[in-house]
Coordinates of C-alpha atoms and ligand atoms in Angstrom, one line a residue:
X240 CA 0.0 0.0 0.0
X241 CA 1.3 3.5 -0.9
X242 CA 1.0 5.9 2.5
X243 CA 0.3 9.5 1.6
X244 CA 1.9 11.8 3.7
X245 CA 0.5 15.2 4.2
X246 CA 2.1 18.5 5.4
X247 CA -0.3 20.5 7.3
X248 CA 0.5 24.0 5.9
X249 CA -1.4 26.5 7.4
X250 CA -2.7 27.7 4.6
X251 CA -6.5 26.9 4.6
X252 CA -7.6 25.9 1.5
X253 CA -4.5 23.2 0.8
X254 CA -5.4 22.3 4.1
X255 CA -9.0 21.8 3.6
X256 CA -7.9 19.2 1.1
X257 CA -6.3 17.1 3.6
X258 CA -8.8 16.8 6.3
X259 CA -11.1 16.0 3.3
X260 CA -8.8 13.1 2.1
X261 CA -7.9 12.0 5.8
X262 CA -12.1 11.9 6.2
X263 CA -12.6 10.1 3.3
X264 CA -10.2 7.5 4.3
X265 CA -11.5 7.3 7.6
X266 CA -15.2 6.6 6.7
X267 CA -14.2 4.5 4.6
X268 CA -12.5 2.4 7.4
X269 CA -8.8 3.1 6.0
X270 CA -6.4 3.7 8.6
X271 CA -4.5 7.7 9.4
X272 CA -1.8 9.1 11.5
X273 CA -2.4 12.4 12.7
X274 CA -0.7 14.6 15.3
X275 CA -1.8 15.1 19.1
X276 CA -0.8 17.5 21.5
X277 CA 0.7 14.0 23.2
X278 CA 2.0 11.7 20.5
X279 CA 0.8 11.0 17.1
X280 CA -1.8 8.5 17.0
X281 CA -2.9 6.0 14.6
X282 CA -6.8 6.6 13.6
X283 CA -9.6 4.3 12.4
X284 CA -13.5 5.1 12.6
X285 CA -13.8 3.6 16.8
X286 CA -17.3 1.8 15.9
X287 CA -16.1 0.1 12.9
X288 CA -14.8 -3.6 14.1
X289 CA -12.8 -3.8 10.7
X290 CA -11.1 -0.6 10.5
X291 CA -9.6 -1.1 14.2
X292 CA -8.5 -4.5 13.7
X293 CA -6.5 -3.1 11.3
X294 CA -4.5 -0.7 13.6
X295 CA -3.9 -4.2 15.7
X296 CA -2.6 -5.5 12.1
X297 CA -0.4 -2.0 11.4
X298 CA 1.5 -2.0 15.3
X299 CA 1.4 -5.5 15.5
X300 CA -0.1 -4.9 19.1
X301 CA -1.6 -7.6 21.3
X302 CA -5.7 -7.9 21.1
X303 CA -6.1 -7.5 24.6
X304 CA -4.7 -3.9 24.8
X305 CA -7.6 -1.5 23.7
X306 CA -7.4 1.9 22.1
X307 CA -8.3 5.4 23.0
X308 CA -11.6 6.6 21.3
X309 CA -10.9 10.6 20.4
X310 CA -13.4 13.1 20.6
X311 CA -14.2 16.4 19.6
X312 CA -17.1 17.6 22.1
X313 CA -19.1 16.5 24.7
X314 CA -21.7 14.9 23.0
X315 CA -19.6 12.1 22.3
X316 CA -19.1 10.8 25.9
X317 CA -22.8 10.6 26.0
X318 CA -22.7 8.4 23.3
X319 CA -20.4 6.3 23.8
X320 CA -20.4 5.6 27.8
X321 CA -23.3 4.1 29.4
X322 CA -22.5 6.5 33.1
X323 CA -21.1 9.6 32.7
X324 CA -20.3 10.0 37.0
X325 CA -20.3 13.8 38.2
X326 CA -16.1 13.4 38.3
X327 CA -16.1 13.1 34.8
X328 CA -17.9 16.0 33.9
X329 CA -16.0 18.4 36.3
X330 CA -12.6 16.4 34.8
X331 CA -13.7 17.4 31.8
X332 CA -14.8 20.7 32.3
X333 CA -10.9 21.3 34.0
X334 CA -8.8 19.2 31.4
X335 CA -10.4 18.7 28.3
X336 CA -9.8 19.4 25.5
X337 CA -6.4 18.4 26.6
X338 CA -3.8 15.0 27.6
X339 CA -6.7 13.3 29.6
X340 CA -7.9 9.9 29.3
X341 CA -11.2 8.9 31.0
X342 CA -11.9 5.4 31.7
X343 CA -16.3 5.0 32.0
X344 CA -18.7 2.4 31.6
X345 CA -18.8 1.7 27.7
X346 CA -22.5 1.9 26.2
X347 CA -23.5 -0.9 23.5
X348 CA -22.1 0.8 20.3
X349 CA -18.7 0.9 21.7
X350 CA -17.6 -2.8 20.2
X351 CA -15.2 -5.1 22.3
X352 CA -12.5 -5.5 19.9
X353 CA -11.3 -2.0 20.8
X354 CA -11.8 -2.5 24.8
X355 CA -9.6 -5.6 24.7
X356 CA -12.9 -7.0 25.5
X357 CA -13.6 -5.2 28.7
X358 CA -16.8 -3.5 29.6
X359 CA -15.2 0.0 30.1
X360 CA -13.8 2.3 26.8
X361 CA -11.4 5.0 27.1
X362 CA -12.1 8.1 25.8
X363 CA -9.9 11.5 25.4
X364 CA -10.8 15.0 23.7
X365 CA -7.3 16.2 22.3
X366 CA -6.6 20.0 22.4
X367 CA -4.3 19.8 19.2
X368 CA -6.0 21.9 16.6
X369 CA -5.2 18.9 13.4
X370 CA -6.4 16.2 15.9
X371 CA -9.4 18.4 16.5
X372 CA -10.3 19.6 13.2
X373 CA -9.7 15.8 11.7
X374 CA -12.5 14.4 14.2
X375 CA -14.6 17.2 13.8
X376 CA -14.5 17.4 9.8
X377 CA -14.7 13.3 9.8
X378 CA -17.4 13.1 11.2
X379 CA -16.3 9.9 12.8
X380 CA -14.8 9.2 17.1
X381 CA -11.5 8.3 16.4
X382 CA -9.7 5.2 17.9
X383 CA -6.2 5.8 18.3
X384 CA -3.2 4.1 20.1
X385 CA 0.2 5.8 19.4
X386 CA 1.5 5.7 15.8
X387 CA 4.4 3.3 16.3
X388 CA 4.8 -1.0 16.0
X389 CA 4.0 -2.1 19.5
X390 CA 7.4 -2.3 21.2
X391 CA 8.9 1.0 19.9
X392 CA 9.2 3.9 21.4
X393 CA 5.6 6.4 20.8
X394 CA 6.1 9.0 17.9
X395 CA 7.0 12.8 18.3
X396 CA 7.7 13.2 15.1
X397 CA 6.2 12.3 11.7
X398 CA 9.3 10.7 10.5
X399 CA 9.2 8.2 13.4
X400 CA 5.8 7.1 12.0
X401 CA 7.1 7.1 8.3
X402 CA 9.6 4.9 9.5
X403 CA 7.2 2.6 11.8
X404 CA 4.4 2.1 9.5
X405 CA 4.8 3.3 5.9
X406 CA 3.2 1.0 3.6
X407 CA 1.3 -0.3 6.1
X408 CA -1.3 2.7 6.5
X409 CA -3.3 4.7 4.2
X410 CA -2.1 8.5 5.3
X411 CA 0.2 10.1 7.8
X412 CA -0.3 13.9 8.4
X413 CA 2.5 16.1 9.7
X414 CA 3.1 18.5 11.8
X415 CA 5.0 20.0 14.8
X416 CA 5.2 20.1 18.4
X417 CA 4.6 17.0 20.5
X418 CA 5.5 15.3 24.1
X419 CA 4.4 12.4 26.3
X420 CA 0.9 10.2 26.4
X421 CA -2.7 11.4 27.7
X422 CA -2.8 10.4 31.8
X423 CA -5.5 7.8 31.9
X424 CA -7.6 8.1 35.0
X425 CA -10.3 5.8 35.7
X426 CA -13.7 6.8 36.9
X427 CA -15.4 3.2 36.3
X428 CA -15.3 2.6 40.2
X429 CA -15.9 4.3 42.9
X430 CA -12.4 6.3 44.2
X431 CA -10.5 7.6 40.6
X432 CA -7.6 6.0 40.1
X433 CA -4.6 7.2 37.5
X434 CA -3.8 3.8 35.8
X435 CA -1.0 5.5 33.5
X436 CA 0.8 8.8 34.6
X437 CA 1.2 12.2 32.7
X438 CA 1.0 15.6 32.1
X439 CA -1.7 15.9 34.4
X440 CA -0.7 14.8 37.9
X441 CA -3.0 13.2 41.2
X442 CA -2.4 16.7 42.7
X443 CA -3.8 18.2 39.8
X444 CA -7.0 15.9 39.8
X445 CA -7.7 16.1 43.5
X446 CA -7.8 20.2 43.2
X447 CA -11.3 19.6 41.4
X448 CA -12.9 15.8 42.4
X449 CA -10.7 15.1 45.6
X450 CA -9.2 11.9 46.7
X451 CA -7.4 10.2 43.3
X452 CA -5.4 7.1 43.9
X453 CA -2.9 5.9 42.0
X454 CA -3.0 2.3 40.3
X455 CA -0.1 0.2 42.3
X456 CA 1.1 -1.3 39.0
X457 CA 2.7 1.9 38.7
X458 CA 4.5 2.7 42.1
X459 CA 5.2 -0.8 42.6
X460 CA 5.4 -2.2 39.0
X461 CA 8.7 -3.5 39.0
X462 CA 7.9 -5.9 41.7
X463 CA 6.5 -9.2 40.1
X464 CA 2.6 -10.2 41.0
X465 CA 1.0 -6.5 40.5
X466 CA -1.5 -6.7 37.4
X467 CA -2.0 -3.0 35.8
X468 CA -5.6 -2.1 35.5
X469 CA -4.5 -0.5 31.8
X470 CA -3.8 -3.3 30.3
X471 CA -1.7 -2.0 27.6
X472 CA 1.0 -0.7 30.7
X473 CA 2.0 -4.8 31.4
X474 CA 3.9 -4.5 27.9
X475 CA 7.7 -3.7 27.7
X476 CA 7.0 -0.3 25.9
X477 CA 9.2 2.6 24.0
X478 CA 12.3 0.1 23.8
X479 CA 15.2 1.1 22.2
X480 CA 17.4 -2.0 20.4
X481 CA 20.1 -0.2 23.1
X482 CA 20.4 -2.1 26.3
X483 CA 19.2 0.6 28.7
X484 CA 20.0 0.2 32.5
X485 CA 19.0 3.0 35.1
X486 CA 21.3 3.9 37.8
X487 CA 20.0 5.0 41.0
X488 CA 21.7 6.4 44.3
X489 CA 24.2 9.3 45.4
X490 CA 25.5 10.9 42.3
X491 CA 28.5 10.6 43.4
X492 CA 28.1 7.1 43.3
X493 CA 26.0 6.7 40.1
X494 CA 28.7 9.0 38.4
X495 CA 31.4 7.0 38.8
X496 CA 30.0 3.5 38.2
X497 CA 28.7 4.7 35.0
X498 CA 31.7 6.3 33.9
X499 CA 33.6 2.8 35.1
X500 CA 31.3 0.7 32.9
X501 CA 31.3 2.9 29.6
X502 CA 34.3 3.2 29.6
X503 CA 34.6 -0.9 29.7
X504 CA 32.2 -1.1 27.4
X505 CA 34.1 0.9 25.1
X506 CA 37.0 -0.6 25.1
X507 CA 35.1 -3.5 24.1
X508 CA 34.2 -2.1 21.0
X509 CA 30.6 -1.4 21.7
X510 CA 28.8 2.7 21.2
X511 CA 27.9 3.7 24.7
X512 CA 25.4 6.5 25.6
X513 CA 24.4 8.4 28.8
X514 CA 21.1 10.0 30.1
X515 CA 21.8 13.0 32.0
X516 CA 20.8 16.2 32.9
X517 CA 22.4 20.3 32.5
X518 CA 23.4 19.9 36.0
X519 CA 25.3 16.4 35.8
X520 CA 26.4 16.4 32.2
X521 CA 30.2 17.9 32.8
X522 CA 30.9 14.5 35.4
X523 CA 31.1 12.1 32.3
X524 CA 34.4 11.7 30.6
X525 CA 33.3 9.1 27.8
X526 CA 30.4 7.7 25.3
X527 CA 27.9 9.4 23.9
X528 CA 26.5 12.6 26.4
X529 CA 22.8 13.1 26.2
X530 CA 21.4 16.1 28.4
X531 CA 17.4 16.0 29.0
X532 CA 17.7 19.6 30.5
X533 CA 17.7 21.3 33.7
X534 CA 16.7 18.9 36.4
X535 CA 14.3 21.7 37.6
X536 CA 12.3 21.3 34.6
X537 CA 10.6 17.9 34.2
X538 CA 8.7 18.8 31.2
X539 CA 11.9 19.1 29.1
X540 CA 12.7 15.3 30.3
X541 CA 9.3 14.4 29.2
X542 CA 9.9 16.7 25.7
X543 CA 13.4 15.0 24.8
X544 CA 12.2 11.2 26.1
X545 CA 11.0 9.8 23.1
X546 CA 13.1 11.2 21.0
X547 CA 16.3 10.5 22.7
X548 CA 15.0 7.1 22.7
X549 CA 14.5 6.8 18.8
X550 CA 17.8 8.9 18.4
X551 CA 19.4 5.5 20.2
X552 CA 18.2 3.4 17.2
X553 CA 19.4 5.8 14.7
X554 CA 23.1 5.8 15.9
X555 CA 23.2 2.0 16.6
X556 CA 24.0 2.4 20.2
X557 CA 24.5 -0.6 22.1
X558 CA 24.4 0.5 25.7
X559 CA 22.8 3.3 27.2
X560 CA 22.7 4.2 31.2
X561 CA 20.4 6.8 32.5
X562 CA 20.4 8.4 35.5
X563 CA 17.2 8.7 37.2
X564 CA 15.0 11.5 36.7
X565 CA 12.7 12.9 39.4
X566 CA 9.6 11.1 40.6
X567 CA 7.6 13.8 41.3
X568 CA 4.7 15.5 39.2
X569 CA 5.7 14.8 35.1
X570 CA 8.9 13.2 36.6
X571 CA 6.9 10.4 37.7
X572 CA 5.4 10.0 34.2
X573 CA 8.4 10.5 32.7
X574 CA 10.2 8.0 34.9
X575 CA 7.4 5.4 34.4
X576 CA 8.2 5.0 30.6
X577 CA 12.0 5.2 31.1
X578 CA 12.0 1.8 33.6
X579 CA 9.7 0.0 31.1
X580 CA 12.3 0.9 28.7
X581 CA 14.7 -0.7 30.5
X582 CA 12.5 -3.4 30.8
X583 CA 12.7 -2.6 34.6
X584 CA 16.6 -2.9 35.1
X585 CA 17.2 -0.3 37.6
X586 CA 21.0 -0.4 39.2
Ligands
AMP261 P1 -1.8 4.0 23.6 O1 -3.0 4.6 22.9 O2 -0.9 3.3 22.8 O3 -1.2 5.0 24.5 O4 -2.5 2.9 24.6 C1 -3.7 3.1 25.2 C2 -3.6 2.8 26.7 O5 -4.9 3.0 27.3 C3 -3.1 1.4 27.0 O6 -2.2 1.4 28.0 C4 -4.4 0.7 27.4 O7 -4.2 -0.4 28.2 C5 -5.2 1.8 28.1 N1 -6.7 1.6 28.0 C6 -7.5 1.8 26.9 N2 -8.7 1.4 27.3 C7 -8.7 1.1 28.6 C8 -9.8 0.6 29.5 N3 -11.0 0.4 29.1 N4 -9.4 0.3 30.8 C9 -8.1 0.5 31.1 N5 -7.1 0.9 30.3 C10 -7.4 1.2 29.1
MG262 MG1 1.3 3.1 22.7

């Protein structure tokens, strides 16, 4: 299959074209990647059975982890949950549109196959004015995991999905300035819980519903026996072919052991990189230096994550070690999807 790939322009009447193409393509049950203010996501018309089992087909991602239905106004939760609870509508009033994923009851014309066969449907309202406009102009909700093969880190940038999936999909449509999934909070049961962390933190939530907890799978996920509620967070996600370890403890400490073992490494022949910050960067004396930023400012870590981690790929780095990054607000996110990048090796 030949993948068209669109440039958003800004100039409204090419543009026009291409949310009337990406529409088309949609109701038709064709598959598009479009651009979120978290990560681009890979669309196909939500109540269409077909069309989503060919996103499953495209990432090559397991039938049990369901998709993200994306919306464009309130009307739509309505429709597609059976109980909307009072938390939802205030969460939505707060954070929507914006990197929010609700977790409700699902209403009938939700079908299994993109709930992983459970009897709740996620559902998120992206502020990103292409994700927005594409919904809206469709005319269709929009299921959509990240644009990427299961496995791989999530996309921040249209030529990570090129690489991913062209051939595989119908259209890609490009555009500029992305960061780190939607935080999924669930509002199914009685007490909301956050089963995936992200922009929007448990501090955050409890300013406008009160008490949140969070899903132990995340605080306590590298310890064996705790099943995430998301199933989707039980997979080894945004992987780099790198081996990636994570050093914790005094910096002092973490400093010199991974300057011991690059430089081992290296004299073994392999391409070592390091994950460190503005304030740390100067203590390294080997490999390949990689800053996320100020340590002050998680959302830089959670900005550079995904790419760095593609970036890995690209230069054929064989080990990487990362310092640990605050846990914390976004630092927690951001340190959730660096341990399941290591595949939870933590030193
Ligand atoms: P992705 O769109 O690739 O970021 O993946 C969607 C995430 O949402 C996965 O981690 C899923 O497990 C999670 N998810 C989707 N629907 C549900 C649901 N009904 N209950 C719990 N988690 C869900
Ligand atoms: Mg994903």
């Amino acid at each position: 299959m030949e993948t068209i790939v669109a440039d958003i322009t800004c100039n409204p009447k090419e543009d026009e074209k291409i949310y009337e193409k990406a529409g088309e393509i949609l109701r038709a049950g064709g598959l598009v990647a479009f651009p979120t203010e978290t990560v681009y996501g890979l669309g196909a018309d939500a109540l269409d059975e077909a069309a989503s089992a060919k996103i499953y087909a495209a990432k090559g991602r397991p039938s049990d982890n369901p998709l993200i239905v994306h919306i464009a106004d309130m009307d739509a939760v309505y429709k597609l949950a059976s109980e909307v609870p009072e938390a939802a509508v205030k969460l939505a009033d707060k954070f929507w549109p914006g990197p929010l994923t609700m977790i409700l009851k699902k209403s009938d014309i939700v079908p299994e196959s993109i709930t992983g066969g459970l009897g709740t449907v996620a559902i998120r309202m992206p502020s990103h004015k292409v994700a927005a406009e594409l919904i809206r102009s469709s005319g269709v909700y929009i299921a959509a995991p990240s644009a990427n093969t299961s496995g791989k880190p999530s996309p921040t940038l249209a030529r990570h999905v090129i690489k991913d999936l062209s051939g595989k999909i119908d259209m890609i449509i490009d555009t500029v300035d992305i960061g780190v999934e939607s935080t999924i909070i669930d509002l199914s049961e009685d007490v909301p819980t956050i089963l995936r962390p992200g922009f929007i933190t448990k501090e955050m939530f409890e300013e406008v519903v009160g008490e949140v907890r969070i899903d132990p799978a995340i605080t306590d996920g590298v310890k064996a026996g705790v099943v995430p509620k998301a199933p989707g967070m039980k997979y080894k996600h945004y992987a780099p072919d790198a081996d990636l370890k994570i050093i914790e403890g005094d910096i002092d400490k973490v400093v010199s052991y991974i300057n011991d073992n690059t430089r081992k490494l290296m004299d073994e022949g392999y391409k070592v990189a390091i994950m460190t910050t503005d304030e740390t960067k100067h203590l390294y004396t080997d490999g390949i230096i990689i800053s996320m930023g100020h340590k002050s400012d998680e959302l830089s870590a959670a900005r550079h994550l995904y790419a760095t981690l593609r970036e890995f790929d690209n230069e054929h780095i064989d080990y990487v070690f990362s310092e640990s990054f605050e846990t914390e607000n976004v630092g927690r996110a951001v340190m959730n999807r660096l341990i399941k990048a290591a595949g939870h090796t933590i030193i």
